[in-house]
Amino acid sequence: MVQVERLSHNFGSYWALKDVSFSLAKGEFLFLTGHSGAGKTTLLRLLYGALPVTRGRAVVSGMELNRLKRRQVPLLRRKVGVVFQDFKILPKRTVFDNVAMALEVRGMPRTHLERRVRAIIRAMGLEAKSYSLCERLSGGEQQRVAIARSMVANPELILADEPTGNLDFDLTMHLMEIFKQFHTYGTSVIMATHSREVLECVPDARILHLEGGRVVMDGDSSWYDPEGPGGTLGVAGVDDDEDEDSGEDDNPFGEGWS
Ligand SMILES: Nc1ncnc2c1ncn2[C@@H]1O[C@H](COP(=O)(O)OP(=O)(O)OP(=O)(O)O)[C@@H](O)[C@H]1O
């Protein structure tokens, strides 16, 4: 699903990412962790085509990013659901329109599209706001619109950058359940997070820990150490087990999802 080999990225003279290598199997759930500035967002931006891959190699959903032309980025985005830190939703459009857009670009017939969009809006607890303009929503509601948009097309891979960052505990737990349902039905997920609560929601997830742009640990949560330095992550071992594929044909929201 994702293959990254010796990926590096610089902003001027500053190397934000240095020689990062890992691969992600289909259906795997991977958390990106690390202190602020460790390179998590830079890595995700490279993987969804927001930054060009110039050093090292990255393949995402069969697309060789080194050779990706700017005009091919939309093709990549059709395979990958992306939740940005700053949402990127259109403020003057309704919740429904923002979510529907992800299916309109795929040319989905209107009746099918409406069923799907309603199903995911309902799952996000935003039914009552379906026809509200996004600029009138709270930060947390806008964040849920962005998540709904990333999931509505049932992508094979979701890249999420602190997707629950603005949300309270209950909503965070609710949304993590939805991410987990997608994962259960075969979607691969890479999620950057600082939150221990979020990590604990998926105890069998893999964790890739970055420091200063480098991978310092690639393992499961058995090495997660709440007493570790800064209350973040301790280091106890590496586990390269990648195969958690668990089905792909069913979908989490029943009616309206195919
Ligand atoms: N456009 C940019 N221009 C210059 N430096 C940048 C740019 N984007 C990121 N950086 C730098 O690259 C480093 C990695 O940033 P990045 O956003 O990837 O970190 P992060 O781990 O996602 O941090 P956070 O958890 O705070 O979001 C930081 O030192 C940041 O200042």
Short mmCIF file of C-alpha atoms and ligand atoms in Angstrom, two decimals:
data_model
loop_
_atom_site.label_atom_id
_atom_site.label_comp_id
_atom_site.label_asym_id
_atom_site.label_seq_id
_atom_site.Cartn_x
_atom_site.Cartn_y
_atom_site.Cartn_z
CA MET A 1 0.00 0.00 0.00
CA VAL A 2 2.83 2.39 0.94
CA GLN A 3 6.53 1.91 0.38
CA VAL A 4 8.99 4.53 1.47
CA GLU A 5 12.72 4.20 0.94
CA ARG A 6 15.29 6.67 2.25
CA LEU A 7 12.88 9.56 1.92
CA SER A 8 14.33 12.96 2.82
CA HIS A 9 12.97 16.47 2.50
CA ASN A 10 14.52 19.87 3.05
CA PHE A 11 13.11 23.35 3.46
CA GLY A 12 16.09 25.42 2.34
CA SER A 13 19.04 24.31 4.41
CA TYR A 14 16.85 22.58 7.01
CA TRP A 15 16.27 18.85 6.64
CA ALA A 16 12.82 18.14 8.03
CA LEU A 17 12.94 14.47 7.03
CA LYS A 18 16.05 12.34 6.86
CA ASP A 19 16.34 8.90 5.29
CA VAL A 20 12.93 7.65 6.33
CA SER A 21 12.12 4.09 5.27
CA PHE A 22 9.09 1.95 6.04
CA SER A 23 6.37 0.03 4.27
CA LEU A 24 2.71 -0.30 5.09
CA ALA A 25 0.75 -3.41 4.20
CA LYS A 26 -2.85 -3.29 3.06
CA GLY A 27 -5.20 -2.97 6.02
CA GLU A 28 -2.53 -1.84 8.47
CA PHE A 29 -3.07 0.95 11.01
CA LEU A 30 0.03 3.06 11.60
CA PHE A 31 0.41 5.92 14.04
CA LEU A 32 3.07 8.56 13.38
CA THR A 33 4.30 9.92 16.68
CA GLY A 34 7.02 12.31 17.75
CA HIS A 35 7.44 15.71 19.31
CA SER A 36 6.34 18.88 17.58
CA GLY A 37 8.65 19.51 14.60
CA ALA A 38 9.69 15.84 14.33
CA GLY A 39 8.56 15.68 10.69
CA LYS A 40 5.14 13.95 10.88
CA THR A 41 3.26 16.51 8.78
CA THR A 42 6.10 16.74 6.26
CA LEU A 43 5.98 12.96 5.79
CA LEU A 44 2.21 12.98 5.30
CA ARG A 45 2.41 15.91 2.89
CA LEU A 46 4.92 14.00 0.78
CA LEU A 47 2.66 10.95 0.78
CA TYR A 48 -0.41 12.83 -0.47
CA GLY A 49 1.41 14.85 -3.07
CA ALA A 50 1.36 18.24 -1.35
CA LEU A 51 5.17 18.26 -1.50
CA PRO A 52 7.22 16.75 -4.34
CA VAL A 53 9.34 13.69 -3.61
CA THR A 54 12.86 14.65 -4.66
CA ARG A 55 15.11 12.59 -2.33
CA GLY A 56 14.48 8.90 -1.83
CA ARG A 57 11.50 6.97 -3.11
CA ALA A 58 7.81 6.68 -2.22
CA VAL A 59 5.09 4.53 -3.72
CA VAL A 60 1.50 5.09 -2.56
CA SER A 61 -1.37 2.94 -3.82
CA GLY A 62 0.72 1.82 -6.75
CA MET A 63 1.69 5.35 -7.76
CA GLU A 64 5.39 6.15 -7.93
CA LEU A 65 5.53 9.59 -6.33
CA ASN A 66 9.00 10.39 -7.66
CA ARG A 67 7.55 10.42 -11.15
CA LEU A 68 4.27 12.05 -10.22
CA LYS A 69 3.48 15.14 -12.30
CA ARG A 70 1.56 17.94 -10.69
CA ARG A 71 -1.44 17.22 -12.92
CA GLN A 72 -1.49 13.62 -11.62
CA VAL A 73 -1.93 14.65 -7.99
CA PRO A 74 -5.76 14.55 -8.28
CA LEU A 75 -5.46 10.89 -9.37
CA LEU A 76 -3.51 10.13 -6.20
CA ARG A 77 -6.08 11.97 -4.09
CA ARG A 78 -8.85 9.80 -5.52
CA LYS A 79 -7.18 6.74 -4.07
CA VAL A 80 -6.23 8.32 -0.78
CA GLY A 81 -8.50 10.01 1.77
CA VAL A 82 -6.72 12.92 3.38
CA VAL A 83 -7.52 14.77 6.61
CA PHE A 84 -5.40 17.94 6.75
CA GLN A 85 -4.53 19.77 9.95
CA ASP A 86 -6.22 22.91 8.66
CA PHE A 87 -9.28 21.10 7.25
CA LYS A 88 -9.28 22.71 3.74
CA ILE A 89 -13.06 22.67 3.59
CA LEU A 90 -14.91 25.33 1.62
CA PRO A 91 -16.47 27.79 4.10
CA LYS A 92 -19.16 29.13 1.74
CA ARG A 93 -20.48 25.68 0.87
CA THR A 94 -22.75 23.46 2.95
CA VAL A 95 -21.68 20.37 4.86
CA PHE A 96 -23.44 18.21 2.28
CA ASP A 97 -21.70 19.95 -0.65
CA ASN A 98 -18.27 19.71 0.94
CA VAL A 99 -18.64 15.98 1.48
CA ALA A 100 -20.37 15.35 -1.85
CA MET A 101 -17.52 16.99 -3.74
CA ALA A 102 -15.29 13.98 -3.14
CA LEU A 103 -17.80 11.81 -5.03
CA GLU A 104 -18.73 14.34 -7.71
CA VAL A 105 -15.15 14.34 -9.01
CA ARG A 106 -15.53 10.59 -9.46
CA GLY A 107 -18.67 11.03 -11.53
CA MET A 108 -20.92 9.07 -9.17
CA PRO A 109 -24.63 9.09 -10.10
CA ARG A 110 -26.63 11.54 -7.97
CA THR A 111 -28.95 9.11 -6.15
CA HIS A 112 -26.09 6.85 -5.14
CA LEU A 113 -24.02 9.86 -4.13
CA GLU A 114 -26.78 11.28 -1.93
CA ARG A 115 -27.21 8.00 -0.05
CA ARG A 116 -23.50 7.76 0.65
CA VAL A 117 -23.10 11.36 1.70
CA ARG A 118 -26.08 11.15 4.06
CA ALA A 119 -24.73 7.94 5.60
CA ILE A 120 -21.34 9.41 6.45
CA ILE A 121 -22.81 12.73 7.65
CA ARG A 122 -25.08 10.73 9.96
CA ALA A 123 -22.15 8.66 11.22
CA MET A 124 -20.31 11.89 12.06
CA GLY A 125 -23.29 13.15 14.08
CA LEU A 126 -23.74 16.10 11.71
CA GLU A 127 -27.19 15.27 10.31
CA ALA A 128 -28.80 18.41 11.74
CA LYS A 129 -26.11 20.56 10.08
CA SER A 130 -26.27 18.96 6.63
CA TYR A 131 -27.35 22.15 4.92
CA SER A 132 -25.51 24.66 7.11
CA LEU A 133 -22.68 26.65 5.59
CA CYS A 134 -19.37 25.36 6.88
CA GLU A 135 -18.28 28.85 7.97
CA ARG A 136 -21.06 28.73 10.58
CA LEU A 137 -19.86 25.52 12.16
CA SER A 138 -17.67 25.14 15.23
CA GLY A 139 -14.04 24.08 14.78
CA GLY A 140 -14.86 20.54 15.89
CA GLU A 141 -17.80 20.31 13.48
CA GLN A 142 -15.62 21.52 10.61
CA GLN A 143 -13.07 18.91 11.54
CA ARG A 144 -15.75 16.23 11.32
CA VAL A 145 -16.76 17.50 7.87
CA ALA A 146 -13.14 17.13 6.76
CA ILE A 147 -13.04 13.58 8.13
CA ALA A 148 -16.35 12.72 6.44
CA ARG A 149 -15.01 14.02 3.14
CA SER A 150 -11.86 11.94 3.45
CA MET A 151 -13.87 8.76 4.07
CA VAL A 152 -16.91 9.11 1.85
CA ALA A 153 -15.32 7.55 -1.23
CA ASN A 154 -14.23 4.49 0.78
CA PRO A 155 -10.52 5.04 0.01
CA GLU A 156 -8.01 2.21 0.27
CA LEU A 157 -5.76 4.46 2.37
CA ILE A 158 -6.52 7.31 4.77
CA LEU A 159 -3.78 9.80 5.71
CA ALA A 160 -4.79 11.84 8.73
CA ASP A 161 -2.85 14.60 10.45
CA GLU A 162 -4.05 15.03 14.05
CA PRO A 163 -7.63 14.40 12.92
CA THR A 164 -9.11 14.72 16.40
CA GLY A 165 -6.96 17.64 17.49
CA ASN A 166 -9.85 20.06 18.14
CA LEU A 167 -12.31 17.61 19.56
CA ASP A 168 -13.37 16.78 23.09
CA PHE A 169 -12.81 13.36 24.61
CA ASP A 170 -16.22 11.85 23.72
CA LEU A 171 -16.07 12.98 20.11
CA THR A 172 -12.48 11.81 19.82
CA MET A 173 -13.51 8.35 21.00
CA HIS A 174 -16.50 8.33 18.63
CA LEU A 175 -14.37 9.30 15.63
CA MET A 176 -11.66 6.82 16.50
CA GLU A 177 -14.37 4.13 16.46
CA ILE A 178 -15.21 5.20 12.91
CA PHE A 179 -11.56 5.11 11.84
CA LYS A 180 -11.34 1.65 13.41
CA GLN A 181 -14.40 0.46 11.51
CA PHE A 182 -12.81 1.51 8.25
CA HIS A 183 -9.64 -0.25 9.30
CA THR A 184 -11.60 -3.39 10.17
CA TYR A 185 -13.12 -3.40 6.70
CA GLY A 186 -9.70 -3.25 5.04
CA THR A 187 -8.75 0.43 4.81
CA SER A 188 -5.13 1.24 5.63
CA VAL A 189 -4.63 4.22 7.92
CA ILE A 190 -1.64 6.44 8.68
CA MET A 191 -2.46 8.89 11.45
CA ALA A 192 -0.18 11.47 13.05
CA THR A 193 -1.00 12.11 16.66
CA HIS A 194 0.35 13.53 19.91
CA SER A 195 -2.47 12.06 21.94
CA ARG A 196 -2.00 9.10 24.21
CA GLU A 197 -5.80 8.62 24.31
CA VAL A 198 -5.84 8.29 20.53
CA LEU A 199 -2.97 5.78 20.58
CA GLU A 200 -4.76 3.71 23.18
CA CYS A 201 -7.85 3.48 20.96
CA VAL A 202 -6.02 1.13 18.60
CA PRO A 203 -3.86 -1.04 20.85
CA ASP A 204 -2.76 -3.35 18.04
CA ALA A 205 -1.65 -0.50 15.77
CA ARG A 206 1.91 -0.08 14.62
CA ILE A 207 3.76 3.03 15.77
CA LEU A 208 6.42 4.85 13.76
CA HIS A 209 8.17 7.30 16.05
CA LEU A 210 10.08 10.22 14.53
CA GLU A 211 12.70 12.41 16.12
CA GLY A 212 14.41 15.23 14.27
CA GLY A 213 13.14 13.90 10.95
CA ARG A 214 14.40 10.35 11.50
CA VAL A 215 12.58 7.14 12.37
CA VAL A 216 13.83 6.15 15.81
CA MET A 217 11.33 3.37 16.45
CA ASP A 218 9.04 1.19 14.38
CA GLY A 219 7.04 -1.16 16.52
CA ASP A 220 3.79 -2.02 18.22
CA SER A 221 2.34 -0.40 21.30
CA SER A 222 3.94 -2.95 23.63
CA TRP A 223 6.85 -0.55 23.89
CA TYR A 224 4.56 2.35 24.63
CA ASP A 225 5.69 3.75 27.95
CA PRO A 226 3.46 6.34 29.60
CA GLU A 227 6.21 7.01 32.13
CA GLY A 228 8.73 7.64 29.35
CA PRO A 229 10.59 10.91 28.81
CA GLY A 230 8.16 13.81 28.55
CA GLY A 231 5.28 11.39 29.11
CA THR A 232 5.50 10.33 25.48
CA LEU A 233 7.00 7.12 24.20
CA GLY A 234 9.67 4.90 25.59
CA VAL A 235 11.76 2.54 23.52
CA ALA A 236 11.75 -1.20 23.99
CA GLY A 237 11.86 -3.04 20.71
CA VAL A 238 11.03 -3.22 17.05
CA ASP A 239 8.28 -5.31 15.49
CA ASP A 240 8.08 -5.47 11.75
CA ASP A 241 4.87 -7.48 11.61
CA GLU A 242 2.85 -5.81 8.88
CA ASP A 243 0.05 -8.13 8.00
CA GLU A 244 -3.27 -7.29 9.59
CA ASP A 245 -5.42 -7.51 6.50
CA SER A 246 -8.97 -8.20 7.56
CA GLY A 247 -11.34 -8.21 4.64
CA GLU A 248 -12.18 -5.52 2.18
CA ASP A 249 -15.53 -6.02 0.55
CA ASP A 250 -17.99 -5.07 3.23
CA ASN A 251 -18.35 -1.56 4.37
CA PRO A 252 -18.93 0.11 7.69
CA PHE A 253 -22.09 2.08 7.06
CA GLY A 254 -24.43 -0.44 5.46
CA GLU A 255 -26.98 1.18 3.22
CA GLY A 256 -25.56 3.76 0.86
CA TRP A 257 -22.08 2.28 0.88
CA SER A 258 -20.91 0.01 -1.87
N1 LIG B 1 7.13 25.13 4.71
C1 LIG B 1 8.12 25.06 5.59
N2 LIG B 1 9.19 25.90 5.53
C2 LIG B 1 10.20 25.80 6.40
N3 LIG B 1 10.27 24.89 7.41
C3 LIG B 1 9.24 24.04 7.52
C4 LIG B 1 8.12 24.08 6.63
N4 LIG B 1 7.26 23.09 6.99
C5 LIG B 1 7.80 22.49 8.05
N5 LIG B 1 8.98 23.04 8.36
C6 LIG B 1 9.89 22.63 9.46
O1 LIG B 1 10.12 21.25 9.33
C7 LIG B 1 10.13 20.63 10.62
C8 LIG B 1 9.13 19.50 10.66
O2 LIG B 1 7.83 20.08 10.62
P1 LIG B 1 6.51 19.19 10.64
O3 LIG B 1 5.36 20.11 10.47
O4 LIG B 1 6.67 18.09 9.67
O5 LIG B 1 6.57 18.61 12.13
P2 LIG B 1 5.45 17.81 12.95
O6 LIG B 1 6.12 16.62 13.54
O7 LIG B 1 4.27 17.55 12.09
O8 LIG B 1 5.09 18.86 14.07
P3 LIG B 1 3.68 19.12 14.82
O9 LIG B 1 3.46 17.94 15.69
O10 LIG B 1 3.95 20.37 15.60
O11 LIG B 1 2.62 19.32 13.76
C9 LIG B 1 9.84 21.73 11.63
O12 LIG B 1 11.07 22.16 12.18
C10 LIG B 1 9.21 22.82 10.80
O13 LIG B 1 9.49 24.10 11.33
#
